C-alpha cells in the first residue's frame, strides 16, 4: 500500500463523505471485479459507521455487491475526473475490459478482499447490511464501514485539507452531462 495511505479511525470515517463528493463504488465476486461512479452516496450513522449508496439494477457492480456482501466507496479527485466519468459511462456488462479502458488500477488493504482504486483520496470498505426491500424498491444499499483509509496529501488528523493539497486533490461533485464542480473554498463559521 502507498506510504501516504493511512487508516482513518472508524469514529471519523463519516468525514470522508460529509462534504457530499461523487464517489467510486468497487466490488468483486467470483473473479469478476467492477468499479462504477455514484453521485448518490451519503453518510448514515456515526458508530458503527454506516453509509448509503444508490445502485441501479442496470449496473454490473450491483450484482457483485449483492453476491459478495462487500463493497468499497472511494473519494476520487480532480486528477481522476476522466476516470470517474468513464467508469460511470461504460458497463462491464458490454465492455469486459472496462477497467483497463478506463485506466483503473487496483490495490488491496491488508485483510480485505474488496479491491480499492489507486489514486483516490479516501476509501471506505463496507459490509453490506442486507435490506432486500430497500434494495429492490429504491435501489438503496446500506453498508457498515469496516475499515477506512485516506491519503495524507489531502486528509490529515481526521480532517480534509483541500486548500493546502493542490488542485489535483480537490473532490468532485457531479452536476450532469459530464459537468462536475471541484470542491471550493473553505468557509468557517465565526463563533
Ligand atoms: C458522475 C456519475 C455519477 C453516477 N451516479 C450514479 C449513482 O449514484 N447510482 C447509479 O446507480 N448510477 C450512477 N451512475 C451511473 C453508473 O456509474 C453507470 O451506470 C456505470 O456504467 C455502471 O457500471 P457497471 O455496469 O460496470 O457497474 C453515475 C454515472 C456518473 C458518470
CSV table of C-alpha atoms and ligand atoms in Angstrom, one decimal:
chain,number,residue,atom,x,y,z
A,1,UNK,CA,0.0,0.0,0.0
A,2,UNK,CA,1.2,3.6,-0.8
A,3,UNK,CA,3.0,5.1,2.2
A,4,UNK,CA,0.7,8.1,2.1
A,5,UNK,CA,-2.4,5.9,2.5
A,6,UNK,CA,-3.1,5.6,6.2
A,7,UNK,CA,-6.1,4.2,8.2
A,8,UNK,CA,-8.8,6.6,9.4
A,9,UNK,CA,-10.4,5.9,12.8
A,10,UNK,CA,-13.9,4.5,12.3
A,11,UNK,CA,-15.3,7.2,14.5
A,12,UNK,CA,-14.1,9.8,11.9
A,13,UNK,CA,-14.9,7.8,8.8
A,14,UNK,CA,-18.1,9.8,8.2
A,15,UNK,CA,-16.0,12.8,7.5
A,16,UNK,CA,-14.7,11.3,4.3
A,17,UNK,CA,-18.3,11.7,2.9
A,18,UNK,CA,-19.7,14.6,4.8
A,19,UNK,CA,-18.9,17.1,2.1
A,20,UNK,CA,-21.0,15.2,-0.5
A,21,UNK,CA,-18.5,14.0,-3.0
A,22,UNK,CA,-19.2,11.9,-6.1
A,23,UNK,CA,-17.7,8.5,-5.3
A,24,UNK,CA,-16.5,5.3,-7.0
A,25,UNK,CA,-18.0,2.0,-5.9
A,26,UNK,CA,-15.9,-1.1,-6.3
A,27,UNK,CA,-16.8,-4.7,-5.7
A,28,UNK,CA,-15.5,-8.2,-6.6
A,29,UNK,CA,-17.0,-11.7,-6.7
A,30,UNK,CA,-16.0,-15.0,-8.3
A,31,UNK,CA,-13.0,-13.5,-10.1
A,32,UNK,CA,-15.0,-10.6,-11.5
A,33,UNK,CA,-14.2,-7.0,-10.4
A,34,UNK,CA,-16.0,-3.8,-11.3
A,35,UNK,CA,-15.9,-0.1,-10.5
A,36,UNK,CA,-18.7,2.5,-11.2
A,37,UNK,CA,-19.3,6.1,-10.4
A,38,UNK,CA,-22.0,7.1,-7.9
A,39,UNK,CA,-23.3,10.6,-7.1
A,40,UNK,CA,-25.9,9.3,-4.7
A,41,UNK,CA,-23.9,8.2,-1.7
A,42,UNK,CA,-24.2,9.6,1.8
A,43,UNK,CA,-23.2,9.1,5.4
A,44,UNK,CA,-25.9,7.4,7.5
A,45,UNK,CA,-24.6,6.7,11.0
A,46,UNK,CA,-21.6,7.5,13.3
A,47,UNK,CA,-20.8,4.3,15.2
A,48,UNK,CA,-20.6,1.8,13.9
A,49,UNK,CA,-20.3,4.0,10.8
A,50,UNK,CA,-22.8,3.3,8.0
A,51,UNK,CA,-23.3,4.8,4.6
A,52,UNK,CA,-25.8,4.5,1.8
A,53,UNK,CA,-25.4,4.3,-2.0
A,54,UNK,CA,-27.9,4.0,-4.8
A,55,UNK,CA,-27.0,1.2,-7.2
A,56,UNK,CA,-29.3,1.0,-10.2
A,57,UNK,CA,-30.5,-2.5,-11.3
A,58,UNK,CA,-28.8,-1.9,-14.7
A,59,UNK,CA,-25.3,-1.8,-13.2
A,60,UNK,CA,-23.0,-4.8,-13.1
A,61,UNK,CA,-21.3,-3.5,-9.9
A,62,UNK,CA,-24.6,-4.0,-8.0
A,63,UNK,CA,-24.6,-7.8,-8.7
A,64,UNK,CA,-21.1,-8.1,-7.3
A,65,UNK,CA,-22.2,-6.2,-4.2
A,66,UNK,CA,-25.2,-8.5,-3.7
A,67,UNK,CA,-23.2,-11.7,-4.2
A,68,UNK,CA,-20.1,-10.8,-2.2
A,69,UNK,CA,-21.8,-8.8,0.6
A,70,UNK,CA,-19.0,-6.3,0.4
A,71,UNK,CA,-18.1,-3.1,-1.5
A,72,UNK,CA,-15.9,-0.1,-1.2
A,73,UNK,CA,-16.8,3.6,-1.6
A,74,UNK,CA,-13.8,5.8,-2.6
A,75,UNK,CA,-13.5,9.5,-3.0
A,76,UNK,CA,-11.9,10.4,-6.4
A,77,UNK,CA,-10.2,13.7,-7.1
A,78,UNK,CA,-9.7,16.2,-9.9
A,79,UNK,CA,-6.7,14.1,-11.3
A,80,UNK,CA,-9.3,11.3,-11.8
A,81,UNK,CA,-12.1,13.3,-13.4
A,82,UNK,CA,-11.8,11.4,-16.7
A,83,UNK,CA,-11.6,8.1,-15.0
A,84,UNK,CA,-14.6,8.9,-12.8
A,85,UNK,CA,-16.7,9.9,-15.8
A,86,UNK,CA,-15.5,6.8,-17.8
A,87,UNK,CA,-16.4,4.2,-15.1
A,88,UNK,CA,-19.8,6.0,-14.9
A,89,UNK,CA,-20.4,5.8,-18.7
A,90,UNK,CA,-19.3,2.3,-19.5
A,91,UNK,CA,-20.7,-1.0,-18.2
A,92,UNK,CA,-18.8,-4.2,-17.6
A,93,UNK,CA,-21.8,-5.9,-19.0
A,94,UNK,CA,-20.9,-4.9,-22.5
A,95,UNK,CA,-17.2,-3.9,-22.1
A,96,UNK,CA,-15.3,-6.8,-20.5
A,97,UNK,CA,-12.1,-4.7,-20.4
A,98,UNK,CA,-13.9,-1.7,-18.9
A,99,UNK,CA,-11.4,-1.2,-16.1
A,100,UNK,CA,-8.3,-1.3,-18.4
A,101,UNK,CA,-10.1,1.1,-20.8
A,102,UNK,CA,-10.9,3.5,-18.0
A,103,UNK,CA,-7.4,3.4,-16.7
A,104,UNK,CA,-8.4,1.9,-13.3
A,105,UNK,CA,-5.6,0.4,-11.2
A,106,UNK,CA,-6.5,-1.5,-8.1
A,107,UNK,CA,-4.8,-2.3,-4.7
A,108,UNK,CA,-5.9,-4.2,-1.6
A,109,UNK,CA,-5.8,-3.2,2.0
A,110,UNK,CA,-4.4,-5.9,4.3
A,111,UNK,CA,-7.1,-8.4,5.4
A,112,UNK,CA,-9.7,-7.2,2.9
A,113,UNK,CA,-10.7,-8.8,-0.5
A,114,UNK,CA,-12.6,-5.8,-1.8
A,115,UNK,CA,-10.4,-4.0,-4.4
A,116,UNK,CA,-9.6,-0.3,-4.0
A,117,UNK,CA,-8.9,2.2,-6.7
A,118,UNK,CA,-5.4,3.6,-6.8
A,119,UNK,CA,-5.0,7.4,-6.7
A,120,UNK,CA,-8.2,8.3,-4.8
A,121,UNK,CA,-8.2,10.5,-1.7
A,122,UNK,CA,-10.2,8.3,0.7
A,123,UNK,CA,-11.6,4.8,0.9
A,124,UNK,CA,-14.3,3.1,3.0
A,125,UNK,CA,-14.6,-0.7,2.9
A,126,UNK,CA,-18.2,-1.7,3.7
A,127,UNK,CA,-20.0,-4.8,4.6
A,128,UNK,CA,-23.5,-4.9,3.1
A,129,UNK,CA,-26.3,-4.6,5.6
A,130,UNK,CA,-28.9,-6.6,3.7
A,131,UNK,CA,-32.2,-4.7,3.4
A,132,UNK,CA,-33.9,-6.5,0.5
A,133,UNK,CA,-37.0,-4.2,0.5
A,134,UNK,CA,-34.9,-1.0,0.2
A,135,UNK,CA,-32.6,-2.6,-2.4
A,136,UNK,CA,-35.4,-3.9,-4.6
A,137,UNK,CA,-37.8,-0.9,-4.2
A,138,UNK,CA,-35.4,2.1,-4.0
A,139,UNK,CA,-32.0,0.6,-5.3
A,140,UNK,CA,-30.8,1.8,-1.9
A,141,UNK,CA,-27.8,-0.1,-0.4
A,142,UNK,CA,-26.6,0.3,3.2
A,143,UNK,CA,-23.0,-0.6,4.2
A,144,UNK,CA,-21.4,-0.8,7.5
A,145,UNK,CA,-17.9,0.7,7.3
A,146,UNK,CA,-15.4,-1.9,8.5
A,147,UNK,CA,-12.2,-0.1,7.5
A,148,UNK,CA,-11.4,3.4,6.2
A,149,UNK,CA,-8.2,4.9,4.8
A,150,UNK,CA,-7.2,8.3,3.4
A,151,UNK,CA,-4.3,9.8,1.6
A,152,UNK,CA,-2.3,12.1,3.9
A,153,UNK,CA,-1.7,14.5,1.0
A,154,UNK,CA,-5.2,15.8,1.5
A,155,UNK,CA,-6.7,14.2,4.7
A,156,UNK,CA,-4.7,14.6,7.9
A,157,UNK,CA,-5.5,14.2,11.6
A,158,UNK,CA,-9.2,13.4,10.8
A,159,UNK,CA,-9.7,16.4,8.5
A,160,UNK,CA,-9.7,17.3,4.8
A,161,UNK,CA,-7.1,19.9,4.0
A,162,UNK,CA,-8.1,20.7,0.4
A,163,UNK,CA,-6.7,24.3,0.5
A,164,UNK,CA,-3.1,23.1,1.1
A,165,UNK,CA,-3.2,20.0,-1.1
A,166,UNK,CA,-3.2,21.5,-4.6
A,167,UNK,CA,-5.9,21.5,-7.3
A,168,UNK,CA,-5.5,17.8,-8.3
A,169,UNK,CA,-6.7,16.7,-4.9
A,170,UNK,CA,-10.0,18.5,-4.9
A,171,UNK,CA,-13.0,16.2,-4.6
A,172,UNK,CA,-15.6,16.0,-7.5
A,173,UNK,CA,-19.2,17.0,-7.2
A,174,UNK,CA,-21.4,15.9,-10.1
A,175,UNK,CA,-24.0,18.1,-11.8
A,176,UNK,CA,-25.0,16.3,-15.0
A,177,UNK,CA,-23.9,15.7,-18.6
A,178,UNK,CA,-20.2,15.3,-17.9
A,179,UNK,CA,-20.0,18.5,-15.7
A,180,UNK,CA,-18.6,18.4,-12.2
A,181,UNK,CA,-17.6,21.1,-9.7
A,182,UNK,CA,-14.3,20.7,-7.8
A,183,UNK,CA,-14.7,21.5,-4.1
A,184,UNK,CA,-14.3,25.2,-3.4
A,185,UNK,CA,-13.2,27.5,-0.7
A,186,UNK,CA,-13.1,26.7,3.0
A,187,UNK,CA,-15.6,28.8,4.9
A,188,UNK,CA,-15.6,28.7,8.7
A,189,UNK,CA,-18.4,30.0,10.9
A,190,UNK,CA,-17.4,32.8,13.3
A,191,UNK,CA,-18.1,31.8,16.9
B,1,LIG,C1,-20.7,11.1,-12.3
B,1,LIG,C2,-21.7,9.9,-12.3
B,1,LIG,C3,-22.5,9.6,-11.2
B,1,LIG,C4,-23.3,8.5,-11.2
B,1,LIG,N1,-24.1,8.2,-10.1
B,1,LIG,C5,-24.8,7.0,-10.1
B,1,LIG,C6,-25.4,6.6,-8.9
B,1,LIG,O1,-25.4,7.3,-7.9
B,1,LIG,N2,-26.1,5.5,-8.9
B,1,LIG,C7,-26.2,4.7,-10.0
B,1,LIG,O2,-26.8,3.6,-10.0
B,1,LIG,N3,-25.5,5.0,-11.2
B,1,LIG,C8,-24.8,6.2,-11.2
B,1,LIG,N4,-24.1,6.5,-12.3
B,1,LIG,C9,-24.1,5.6,-13.5
B,1,LIG,C10,-23.2,4.3,-13.3
B,1,LIG,O3,-21.9,4.7,-12.8
B,1,LIG,C11,-23.1,3.7,-14.7
B,1,LIG,O4,-24.4,3.1,-15.0
B,1,LIG,C12,-22.0,2.6,-14.8
B,1,LIG,O5,-21.8,2.5,-16.2
B,1,LIG,C13,-22.3,1.3,-14.2
B,1,LIG,O6,-21.2,0.5,-14.5
B,1,LIG,P1,-21.3,-1.1,-14.3
B,1,LIG,O7,-22.5,-1.6,-15.1
B,1,LIG,O8,-20.0,-1.6,-14.9
B,1,LIG,O9,-21.4,-1.4,-12.9
B,1,LIG,C14,-23.3,7.6,-12.4
B,1,LIG,C15,-22.6,8.0,-13.5
B,1,LIG,C16,-21.8,9.1,-13.5
B,1,LIG,C17,-21.0,9.5,-14.7
